[in-house]
Amino acid sequence: LIYKRLNTKVAALNSNQAKEYSRQAMVGIKDKDKKIDEKKLKGKKGYDLFNTIFFERHKEILLRSAKLFAIISFVVIVGMGILIMLIPESKVRINDFLSNNIAWFVIIMYFINRGSIITQAMFYNCDHSMLTFNFYRNPKVILNIFKTRVLTVSKVNLIPAAIIALGVPVLLYLSGGTSNVMDYISIPIFIIALSIFFSIHYLVIYYLFQPYDKNMAMKSITYSLISAGTYLVAYAFTDFRMSTTAFSLITIIATIIYCIIALIAVYKKAPVTFKIR
């Protein structure tokens, strides 16, 4: 009876390890999520099966904030559409912003991306245990899991990104349109490319600078500096003005190049850097 009274969650959270417990609670999963529909596992094997099990068990954590941002994005886009129709004077400002300040979406997509939360869940609920096995740090194993995770994280981040990618061209059209028809095509591709870029970026720095110790405390100064640097670079684009089509094309090419560099870097460096601190 004494042990039951002492070993409660409240007692644990009031202990000296309160920060560690709160981090673990943030990425914890519920019992109901541990049961997976076998139909979703049918035909899968190897690391595809491994990743599917992880994703199915952590859907609530992975999708919760992505769905919230998707709803917020939808509400904002609809609200701006109503504003355009009710207040004609707002058309000029909205059209100018969408035509000449497309670089603002770099910082918008930065905040919408859920990469940091997803990698925390990956570490605490998977990698902190698996990294105790040598085979898990084999270059081919790391690359296979990395590629599978890139697809998974990209799909999660595409939920709000798709809403924005479809909504922005509609707002551009309603606010007066553009003389360059290519803008209607380049803007959605540009936003999707940004979403994929940030999805890959967070996974790359996670694998190359694995920042957590066994209690999920942040131990890597390099990881923190790169994360801060990513924000500063994204924010710097708010003052950047370029034609929508040109900037979209540059972003798409940069994303493709970054993907190639990321795969090579993870394959060559992660077997040494991807470890528990």
PDB file of C-alpha atoms in Angstrom:
ATOM      1  CA  LEU A   1       0.000   0.000   0.000  1.00  0.00           C
ATOM      2  CA  ILE A   2       2.861   2.371   0.789  1.00  0.00           C
ATOM      3  CA  TYR A   3       4.545   1.661  -2.582  1.00  0.00           C
ATOM      4  CA  LYS A   4       1.265   2.223  -4.423  1.00  0.00           C
ATOM      5  CA  ARG A   5       0.848   5.539  -2.653  1.00  0.00           C
ATOM      6  CA  LEU A   6       4.413   6.648  -3.404  1.00  0.00           C
ATOM      7  CA  ASN A   7       4.682   5.408  -6.989  1.00  0.00           C
ATOM      8  CA  THR A   8       2.056   7.612  -8.576  1.00  0.00           C
ATOM      9  CA  LYS A   9       2.375   9.935 -11.548  1.00  0.00           C
ATOM     10  CA  VAL A  10       1.871  12.969  -9.296  1.00  0.00           C
ATOM     11  CA  ALA A  11       4.733  11.886  -7.059  1.00  0.00           C
ATOM     12  CA  ALA A  12       6.917  11.271 -10.091  1.00  0.00           C
ATOM     13  CA  LEU A  13       6.181  14.651 -11.640  1.00  0.00           C
ATOM     14  CA  ASN A  14       7.028  16.359  -8.350  1.00  0.00           C
ATOM     15  CA  SER A  15      10.388  14.614  -8.148  1.00  0.00           C
ATOM     16  CA  ASN A  16      13.804  15.895  -9.178  1.00  0.00           C
ATOM     17  CA  GLN A  17      13.316  14.300 -12.616  1.00  0.00           C
ATOM     18  CA  ALA A  18      10.225  16.390 -13.400  1.00  0.00           C
ATOM     19  CA  LYS A  19      11.667  17.685 -16.678  1.00  0.00           C
ATOM     20  CA  GLU A  20      12.517  14.190 -17.901  1.00  0.00           C
ATOM     21  CA  TYR A  21       9.051  12.872 -17.047  1.00  0.00           C
ATOM     22  CA  SER A  22       7.346  15.788 -18.782  1.00  0.00           C
ATOM     23  CA  ARG A  23       9.398  15.183 -21.938  1.00  0.00           C
ATOM     24  CA  GLN A  24       8.455  11.514 -21.914  1.00  0.00           C
ATOM     25  CA  ALA A  25       4.779  12.322 -21.335  1.00  0.00           C
ATOM     26  CA  MET A  26       4.828  14.636 -24.354  1.00  0.00           C
ATOM     27  CA  VAL A  27       5.657  11.763 -26.710  1.00  0.00           C
ATOM     28  CA  GLY A  28       3.936   8.972 -24.813  1.00  0.00           C
ATOM     29  CA  ILE A  29       1.323   6.774 -26.488  1.00  0.00           C
ATOM     30  CA  LYS A  30      -1.987   5.493 -25.155  1.00  0.00           C
ATOM     31  CA  ASP A  31      -2.799   1.813 -24.700  1.00  0.00           C
ATOM     32  CA  LYS A  32      -5.491   1.921 -27.386  1.00  0.00           C
ATOM     33  CA  ASP A  33      -2.898   3.024 -29.958  1.00  0.00           C
ATOM     34  CA  LYS A  34      -0.734  -0.032 -29.296  1.00  0.00           C
ATOM     35  CA  LYS A  35      -3.293  -2.265 -31.034  1.00  0.00           C
ATOM     36  CA  ILE A  36      -2.879  -2.138 -34.808  1.00  0.00           C
ATOM     37  CA  ASP A  37      -5.280  -3.304 -37.501  1.00  0.00           C
ATOM     38  CA  GLU A  38      -3.554  -6.280 -39.149  1.00  0.00           C
ATOM     39  CA  LYS A  39      -4.891  -5.216 -42.548  1.00  0.00           C
ATOM     40  CA  LYS A  40      -2.525  -2.230 -42.465  1.00  0.00           C
ATOM     41  CA  LEU A  41       0.424  -4.576 -41.931  1.00  0.00           C
ATOM     42  CA  LYS A  42      -0.496  -7.072 -44.638  1.00  0.00           C
ATOM     43  CA  GLY A  43       2.126  -7.432 -47.348  1.00  0.00           C
ATOM     44  CA  LYS A  44       4.690  -5.341 -45.502  1.00  0.00           C
ATOM     45  CA  LYS A  45       8.053  -6.654 -44.368  1.00  0.00           C
ATOM     46  CA  GLY A  46      11.444  -5.524 -43.147  1.00  0.00           C
ATOM     47  CA  TYR A  47      11.914  -1.868 -42.322  1.00  0.00           C
ATOM     48  CA  ASP A  48       8.711  -0.929 -44.117  1.00  0.00           C
ATOM     49  CA  LEU A  49       6.835  -3.058 -41.577  1.00  0.00           C
ATOM     50  CA  PHE A  50       8.962  -1.629 -38.753  1.00  0.00           C
ATOM     51  CA  ASN A  51       8.122   1.942 -39.770  1.00  0.00           C
ATOM     52  CA  THR A  52       4.427   1.156 -40.344  1.00  0.00           C
ATOM     53  CA  ILE A  53       4.082  -0.245 -36.820  1.00  0.00           C
ATOM     54  CA  PHE A  54       5.733   2.858 -35.382  1.00  0.00           C
ATOM     55  CA  PHE A  55       3.547   5.221 -37.412  1.00  0.00           C
ATOM     56  CA  GLU A  56       0.300   3.401 -36.578  1.00  0.00           C
ATOM     57  CA  ARG A  57       1.104   3.430 -32.870  1.00  0.00           C
ATOM     58  CA  HIS A  58       1.991   7.115 -32.903  1.00  0.00           C
ATOM     59  CA  LYS A  59      -0.632   8.477 -35.286  1.00  0.00           C
ATOM     60  CA  GLU A  60      -2.203  10.644 -32.617  1.00  0.00           C
ATOM     61  CA  ILE A  61       1.119  12.286 -31.731  1.00  0.00           C
ATOM     62  CA  LEU A  62       2.219  12.657 -35.350  1.00  0.00           C
ATOM     63  CA  LEU A  63      -1.090  13.866 -36.775  1.00  0.00           C
ATOM     64  CA  ARG A  64      -2.536  15.908 -33.899  1.00  0.00           C
ATOM     65  CA  SER A  65      -0.712  19.187 -34.531  1.00  0.00           C
ATOM     66  CA  ALA A  66      -0.648  18.667 -38.313  1.00  0.00           C
ATOM     67  CA  LYS A  67      -4.449  18.458 -38.384  1.00  0.00           C
ATOM     68  CA  LEU A  68      -4.691  21.510 -36.106  1.00  0.00           C
ATOM     69  CA  PHE A  69      -2.506  23.575 -38.452  1.00  0.00           C
ATOM     70  CA  ALA A  70      -4.528  22.331 -41.415  1.00  0.00           C
ATOM     71  CA  ILE A  71      -7.745  23.580 -39.777  1.00  0.00           C
ATOM     72  CA  ILE A  72      -6.153  26.925 -38.870  1.00  0.00           C
ATOM     73  CA  SER A  73      -4.811  27.332 -42.421  1.00  0.00           C
ATOM     74  CA  PHE A  74      -8.237  26.550 -43.887  1.00  0.00           C
ATOM     75  CA  VAL A  75      -9.949  29.062 -41.586  1.00  0.00           C
ATOM     76  CA  VAL A  76      -7.402  31.792 -42.439  1.00  0.00           C
ATOM     77  CA  ILE A  77      -7.727  31.195 -46.201  1.00  0.00           C
ATOM     78  CA  VAL A  78     -11.536  31.194 -46.069  1.00  0.00           C
ATOM     79  CA  GLY A  79     -11.447  34.318 -43.867  1.00  0.00           C
ATOM     80  CA  MET A  80      -9.217  36.138 -46.355  1.00  0.00           C
ATOM     81  CA  GLY A  81     -11.507  35.045 -49.198  1.00  0.00           C
ATOM     82  CA  ILE A  82     -14.512  36.533 -47.382  1.00  0.00           C
ATOM     83  CA  LEU A  83     -12.496  39.690 -46.670  1.00  0.00           C
ATOM     84  CA  ILE A  84     -11.735  40.087 -50.381  1.00  0.00           C
ATOM     85  CA  MET A  85     -15.398  39.813 -51.302  1.00  0.00           C
ATOM     86  CA  LEU A  86     -16.707  42.073 -48.528  1.00  0.00           C
ATOM     87  CA  ILE A  87     -13.975  44.728 -48.577  1.00  0.00           C
ATOM     88  CA  PRO A  88     -12.815  45.405 -52.158  1.00  0.00           C
ATOM     89  CA  GLU A  89     -10.024  47.689 -50.884  1.00  0.00           C
ATOM     90  CA  SER A  90      -8.267  44.670 -49.391  1.00  0.00           C
ATOM     91  CA  LYS A  91      -7.831  43.109 -52.832  1.00  0.00           C
ATOM     92  CA  VAL A  92      -4.829  45.237 -53.764  1.00  0.00           C
ATOM     93  CA  ARG A  93      -2.882  44.503 -50.567  1.00  0.00           C
ATOM     94  CA  ILE A  94      -3.569  40.768 -50.627  1.00  0.00           C
ATOM     95  CA  ASN A  95      -2.751  40.529 -54.326  1.00  0.00           C
ATOM     96  CA  ASP A  96       0.490  42.470 -53.859  1.00  0.00           C
ATOM     97  CA  PHE A  97       1.539  40.235 -50.970  1.00  0.00           C
ATOM     98  CA  LEU A  98       0.845  37.009 -52.865  1.00  0.00           C
ATOM     99  CA  SER A  99       2.464  38.304 -56.066  1.00  0.00           C
ATOM    100  CA  ASN A 100       5.616  39.882 -54.649  1.00  0.00           C
ATOM    101  CA  ASN A 101       6.186  38.433 -51.174  1.00  0.00           C
ATOM    102  CA  ILE A 102       5.970  34.712 -51.846  1.00  0.00           C
ATOM    103  CA  ALA A 103       9.204  34.261 -49.826  1.00  0.00           C
ATOM    104  CA  TRP A 104       7.137  34.865 -46.656  1.00  0.00           C
ATOM    105  CA  PHE A 105       5.901  31.307 -47.009  1.00  0.00           C
ATOM    106  CA  VAL A 106       9.375  30.068 -46.053  1.00  0.00           C
ATOM    107  CA  ILE A 107       8.861  31.210 -42.451  1.00  0.00           C
ATOM    108  CA  ILE A 108       5.202  30.128 -42.532  1.00  0.00           C
ATOM    109  CA  MET A 109       6.123  26.579 -43.587  1.00  0.00           C
ATOM    110  CA  TYR A 110       8.920  26.573 -41.011  1.00  0.00           C
ATOM    111  CA  PHE A 111       6.423  27.090 -38.182  1.00  0.00           C
ATOM    112  CA  ILE A 112       3.891  24.652 -39.611  1.00  0.00           C
ATOM    113  CA  ASN A 113       6.422  21.829 -39.982  1.00  0.00           C
ATOM    114  CA  ARG A 114       6.185  19.189 -37.227  1.00  0.00           C
ATOM    115  CA  GLY A 115       9.672  17.740 -37.698  1.00  0.00           C
ATOM    116  CA  SER A 116      11.023  18.433 -34.210  1.00  0.00           C
ATOM    117  CA  ILE A 117       8.047  16.843 -32.420  1.00  0.00           C
ATOM    118  CA  ILE A 118       8.159  13.796 -34.702  1.00  0.00           C
ATOM    119  CA  THR A 119      11.879  13.200 -34.133  1.00  0.00           C
ATOM    120  CA  GLN A 120      11.335  13.437 -30.368  1.00  0.00           C
ATOM    121  CA  ALA A 121       8.681  10.731 -30.629  1.00  0.00           C
ATOM    122  CA  MET A 122      10.987   8.656 -32.827  1.00  0.00           C
ATOM    123  CA  PHE A 123      13.795   8.851 -30.294  1.00  0.00           C
ATOM    124  CA  TYR A 124      11.889   8.171 -27.090  1.00  0.00           C
ATOM    125  CA  ASN A 125       9.493   5.525 -28.409  1.00  0.00           C
ATOM    126  CA  CYS A 126      11.865   3.753 -30.784  1.00  0.00           C
ATOM    127  CA  ASP A 127      15.452   4.827 -31.336  1.00  0.00           C
ATOM    128  CA  HIS A 128      16.626   5.097 -27.724  1.00  0.00           C
ATOM    129  CA  SER A 129      16.049   1.341 -27.430  1.00  0.00           C
ATOM    130  CA  MET A 130      17.076   0.284 -30.929  1.00  0.00           C
ATOM    131  CA  LEU A 131      20.362   2.204 -30.804  1.00  0.00           C
ATOM    132  CA  THR A 132      21.631  -0.288 -28.225  1.00  0.00           C
ATOM    133  CA  PHE A 133      21.917  -2.811 -31.102  1.00  0.00           C
ATOM    134  CA  ASN A 134      24.896  -2.518 -33.458  1.00  0.00           C
ATOM    135  CA  PHE A 135      22.930  -3.600 -36.548  1.00  0.00           C
ATOM    136  CA  TYR A 136      20.654  -0.560 -36.165  1.00  0.00           C
ATOM    137  CA  ARG A 137      23.631   1.688 -36.924  1.00  0.00           C
ATOM    138  CA  ASN A 138      24.643  -0.175 -40.073  1.00  0.00           C
ATOM    139  CA  PRO A 139      24.847   2.320 -43.007  1.00  0.00           C
ATOM    140  CA  LYS A 140      22.353   0.400 -45.181  1.00  0.00           C
ATOM    141  CA  VAL A 141      19.916  -0.017 -42.282  1.00  0.00           C
ATOM    142  CA  ILE A 142      20.138   3.674 -41.400  1.00  0.00           C
ATOM    143  CA  LEU A 143      19.607   4.710 -45.026  1.00  0.00           C
ATOM    144  CA  ASN A 144      16.592   2.380 -45.474  1.00  0.00           C
ATOM    145  CA  ILE A 145      14.884   3.619 -42.313  1.00  0.00           C
ATOM    146  CA  PHE A 146      15.788   7.220 -43.108  1.00  0.00           C
ATOM    147  CA  LYS A 147      14.166   7.044 -46.573  1.00  0.00           C
ATOM    148  CA  THR A 148      11.042   5.415 -45.127  1.00  0.00           C
ATOM    149  CA  ARG A 149      10.818   8.066 -42.412  1.00  0.00           C
ATOM    150  CA  VAL A 150      11.251  10.884 -44.920  1.00  0.00           C
ATOM    151  CA  LEU A 151       8.153   9.621 -46.742  1.00  0.00           C
ATOM    152  CA  THR A 152       6.206   9.305 -43.485  1.00  0.00           C
ATOM    153  CA  VAL A 153       7.155  12.745 -42.134  1.00  0.00           C
ATOM    154  CA  SER A 154       6.529  14.343 -45.546  1.00  0.00           C
ATOM    155  CA  LYS A 155       3.022  12.845 -45.643  1.00  0.00           C
ATOM    156  CA  VAL A 156       2.256  14.244 -42.185  1.00  0.00           C
ATOM    157  CA  ASN A 157       3.494  17.725 -43.095  1.00  0.00           C
ATOM    158  CA  LEU A 158       1.609  17.635 -46.404  1.00  0.00           C
ATOM    159  CA  ILE A 159      -1.719  17.740 -44.536  1.00  0.00           C
ATOM    160  CA  PRO A 160      -1.514  21.494 -43.774  1.00  0.00           C
ATOM    161  CA  ALA A 161       0.772  22.154 -46.767  1.00  0.00           C
ATOM    162  CA  ALA A 162      -1.845  20.842 -49.212  1.00  0.00           C
ATOM    163  CA  ILE A 163      -4.487  23.199 -47.779  1.00  0.00           C
ATOM    164  CA  ILE A 164      -2.134  26.169 -48.224  1.00  0.00           C
ATOM    165  CA  ALA A 165      -0.961  25.030 -51.671  1.00  0.00           C
ATOM    166  CA  LEU A 166      -4.559  24.888 -52.923  1.00  0.00           C
ATOM    167  CA  GLY A 167      -5.797  27.963 -51.071  1.00  0.00           C
ATOM    168  CA  VAL A 168      -3.124  30.499 -52.039  1.00  0.00           C
ATOM    169  CA  PRO A 169      -3.717  30.318 -55.832  1.00  0.00           C
ATOM    170  CA  VAL A 170      -7.458  30.688 -55.183  1.00  0.00           C
ATOM    171  CA  LEU A 171      -6.828  33.812 -53.083  1.00  0.00           C
ATOM    172  CA  LEU A 172      -4.508  35.149 -55.785  1.00  0.00           C
ATOM    173  CA  TYR A 173      -7.242  34.688 -58.393  1.00  0.00           C
ATOM    174  CA  LEU A 174      -9.980  36.238 -56.204  1.00  0.00           C
ATOM    175  CA  SER A 175      -7.817  39.263 -55.370  1.00  0.00           C
ATOM    176  CA  GLY A 176      -7.295  40.191 -59.006  1.00  0.00           C
ATOM    177  CA  GLY A 177      -5.127  37.441 -60.420  1.00  0.00           C
ATOM    178  CA  THR A 178      -1.714  37.698 -62.029  1.00  0.00           C
ATOM    179  CA  SER A 179      -0.379  38.435 -65.493  1.00  0.00           C
ATOM    180  CA  ASN A 180       1.820  35.331 -65.313  1.00  0.00           C
ATOM    181  CA  VAL A 181      -0.360  32.221 -65.576  1.00  0.00           C
ATOM    182  CA  MET A 182       2.591  30.076 -64.435  1.00  0.00           C
ATOM    183  CA  ASP A 183       2.178  31.529 -60.930  1.00  0.00           C
ATOM    184  CA  TYR A 184      -0.951  29.416 -60.433  1.00  0.00           C
ATOM    185  CA  ILE A 185       1.132  26.302 -61.081  1.00  0.00           C
ATOM    186  CA  SER A 186       4.417  27.308 -59.463  1.00  0.00           C
ATOM    187  CA  ILE A 187       2.940  28.458 -56.125  1.00  0.00           C
ATOM    188  CA  PRO A 188       1.446  25.054 -55.135  1.00  0.00           C
ATOM    189  CA  ILE A 189       4.627  23.235 -56.202  1.00  0.00           C
ATOM    190  CA  PHE A 190       6.713  25.795 -54.300  1.00  0.00           C
ATOM    191  CA  ILE A 191       4.753  25.293 -51.059  1.00  0.00           C
ATOM    192  CA  ILE A 192       4.877  21.493 -51.349  1.00  0.00           C
ATOM    193  CA  ALA A 193       8.638  21.703 -52.022  1.00  0.00           C
ATOM    194  CA  LEU A 194       9.103  23.806 -48.862  1.00  0.00           C
ATOM    195  CA  SER A 195       7.139  21.277 -46.837  1.00  0.00           C
ATOM    196  CA  ILE A 196       9.306  18.418 -48.137  1.00  0.00           C
ATOM    197  CA  PHE A 197      12.482  20.447 -47.570  1.00  0.00           C
ATOM    198  CA  PHE A 198      11.749  21.056 -43.878  1.00  0.00           C
ATOM    199  CA  SER A 199      10.617  17.436 -43.423  1.00  0.00           C
ATOM    200  CA  ILE A 200      13.986  16.224 -44.687  1.00  0.00           C
ATOM    201  CA  HIS A 201      15.934  18.925 -42.858  1.00  0.00           C
ATOM    202  CA  TYR A 202      14.735  17.980 -39.370  1.00  0.00           C
ATOM    203  CA  LEU A 203      15.438  14.307 -39.999  1.00  0.00           C
ATOM    204  CA  VAL A 204      18.911  15.057 -41.370  1.00  0.00           C
ATOM    205  CA  ILE A 205      20.017  17.096 -38.357  1.00  0.00           C
ATOM    206  CA  TYR A 206      18.442  14.472 -36.064  1.00  0.00           C
ATOM    207  CA  TYR A 207      20.507  11.697 -37.648  1.00  0.00           C
ATOM    208  CA  LEU A 208      23.713  13.715 -37.982  1.00  0.00           C
ATOM    209  CA  PHE A 209      23.586  15.444 -34.575  1.00  0.00           C
ATOM    210  CA  GLN A 210      21.354  13.125 -32.500  1.00  0.00           C
ATOM    211  CA  PRO A 211      20.861  15.567 -29.605  1.00  0.00           C
ATOM    212  CA  TYR A 212      19.160  13.566 -26.830  1.00  0.00           C
ATOM    213  CA  ASP A 213      20.436  11.517 -23.940  1.00  0.00           C
ATOM    214  CA  LYS A 214      18.513   8.544 -22.505  1.00  0.00           C
ATOM    215  CA  ASN A 215      16.213  10.922 -20.579  1.00  0.00           C
ATOM    216  CA  MET A 216      15.468  13.018 -23.685  1.00  0.00           C
ATOM    217  CA  ALA A 217      17.432  15.964 -22.342  1.00  0.00           C
ATOM    218  CA  MET A 218      18.953  18.108 -25.103  1.00  0.00           C
ATOM    219  CA  LYS A 219      22.721  17.626 -25.039  1.00  0.00           C
ATOM    220  CA  SER A 220      23.907  18.806 -28.461  1.00  0.00           C
ATOM    221  CA  ILE A 221      24.909  22.459 -28.793  1.00  0.00           C
ATOM    222  CA  THR A 222      25.444  21.947 -32.535  1.00  0.00           C
ATOM    223  CA  TYR A 223      21.862  20.723 -32.978  1.00  0.00           C
ATOM    224  CA  SER A 224      20.531  23.743 -31.068  1.00  0.00           C
ATOM    225  CA  LEU A 225      22.647  26.152 -33.124  1.00  0.00           C
ATOM    226  CA  ILE A 226      21.511  24.611 -36.420  1.00  0.00           C
ATOM    227  CA  SER A 227      17.873  24.764 -35.304  1.00  0.00           C
ATOM    228  CA  ALA A 228      18.299  28.434 -34.371  1.00  0.00           C
ATOM    229  CA  GLY A 229      20.133  29.083 -37.637  1.00  0.00           C
ATOM    230  CA  THR A 230      17.282  27.487 -39.602  1.00  0.00           C
ATOM    231  CA  TYR A 231      14.833  29.920 -38.011  1.00  0.00           C
ATOM    232  CA  LEU A 232      17.079  32.927 -38.704  1.00  0.00           C
ATOM    233  CA  VAL A 233      17.504  31.964 -42.369  1.00  0.00           C
ATOM    234  CA  ALA A 234      13.756  31.376 -42.747  1.00  0.00           C
ATOM    235  CA  TYR A 235      13.035  34.738 -41.107  1.00  0.00           C
ATOM    236  CA  ALA A 236      15.553  36.502 -43.352  1.00  0.00           C
ATOM    237  CA  PHE A 237      13.429  35.578 -46.369  1.00  0.00           C
ATOM    238  CA  THR A 238      10.637  37.872 -45.138  1.00  0.00           C
ATOM    239  CA  ASP A 239      12.578  40.797 -46.660  1.00  0.00           C
ATOM    240  CA  PHE A 240      13.326  38.935 -49.872  1.00  0.00           C
ATOM    241  CA  ARG A 241      11.450  40.058 -52.994  1.00  0.00           C
ATOM    242  CA  MET A 242      11.519  38.101 -56.245  1.00  0.00           C
ATOM    243  CA  SER A 243       9.064  37.049 -58.904  1.00  0.00           C
ATOM    244  CA  THR A 244       6.915  34.128 -57.786  1.00  0.00           C
ATOM    245  CA  THR A 245       7.853  31.828 -60.658  1.00  0.00           C
ATOM    246  CA  ALA A 246      11.600  32.458 -60.324  1.00  0.00           C
ATOM    247  CA  PHE A 247      11.653  31.987 -56.549  1.00  0.00           C
ATOM    248  CA  SER A 248       9.511  28.853 -56.811  1.00  0.00           C
ATOM    249  CA  LEU A 249      11.869  27.358 -59.388  1.00  0.00           C
ATOM    250  CA  ILE A 250      14.922  28.100 -57.216  1.00  0.00           C
ATOM    251  CA  THR A 251      13.223  26.505 -54.180  1.00  0.00           C
ATOM    252  CA  ILE A 252      12.280  23.349 -56.096  1.00  0.00           C
ATOM    253  CA  ILE A 253      15.830  22.907 -57.442  1.00  0.00           C
ATOM    254  CA  ALA A 254      17.315  23.586 -53.981  1.00  0.00           C
ATOM    255  CA  THR A 255      15.024  20.948 -52.436  1.00  0.00           C
ATOM    256  CA  ILE A 256      16.077  18.305 -54.983  1.00  0.00           C
ATOM    257  CA  ILE A 257      19.778  19.068 -54.405  1.00  0.00           C
ATOM    258  CA  TYR A 258      19.276  19.016 -50.627  1.00  0.00           C
ATOM    259  CA  CYS A 259      17.584  15.597 -50.852  1.00  0.00           C
ATOM    260  CA  ILE A 260      20.580  14.143 -52.699  1.00  0.00           C
ATOM    261  CA  ILE A 261      23.108  15.681 -50.284  1.00  0.00           C
ATOM    262  CA  ALA A 262      21.022  14.511 -47.292  1.00  0.00           C
ATOM    263  CA  LEU A 263      20.977  10.877 -48.441  1.00  0.00           C
ATOM    264  CA  ILE A 264      24.749  10.873 -49.006  1.00  0.00           C
ATOM    265  CA  ALA A 265      25.481  12.602 -45.670  1.00  0.00           C
ATOM    266  CA  VAL A 266      23.232  10.277 -43.665  1.00  0.00           C
ATOM    267  CA  TYR A 267      24.708   7.171 -45.341  1.00  0.00           C
ATOM    268  CA  LYS A 268      28.308   8.248 -44.698  1.00  0.00           C
ATOM    269  CA  LYS A 269      28.098  10.082 -41.340  1.00  0.00           C
ATOM    270  CA  ALA A 270      25.078   8.765 -39.408  1.00  0.00           C
ATOM    271  CA  PRO A 271      26.673   5.376 -38.488  1.00  0.00           C
ATOM    272  CA  VAL A 272      29.108   7.408 -36.339  1.00  0.00           C
ATOM    273  CA  THR A 273      26.888  10.283 -35.181  1.00  0.00           C
ATOM    274  CA  PHE A 274      23.533   8.504 -34.683  1.00  0.00           C
ATOM    275  CA  LYS A 275      23.965   7.320 -31.082  1.00  0.00           C
ATOM    276  CA  ILE A 276      22.704   7.930 -27.559  1.00  0.00           C
ATOM    277  CA  ARG A 277      24.576  10.700 -25.794  1.00  0.00           C
TER     278      ARG A 277
END
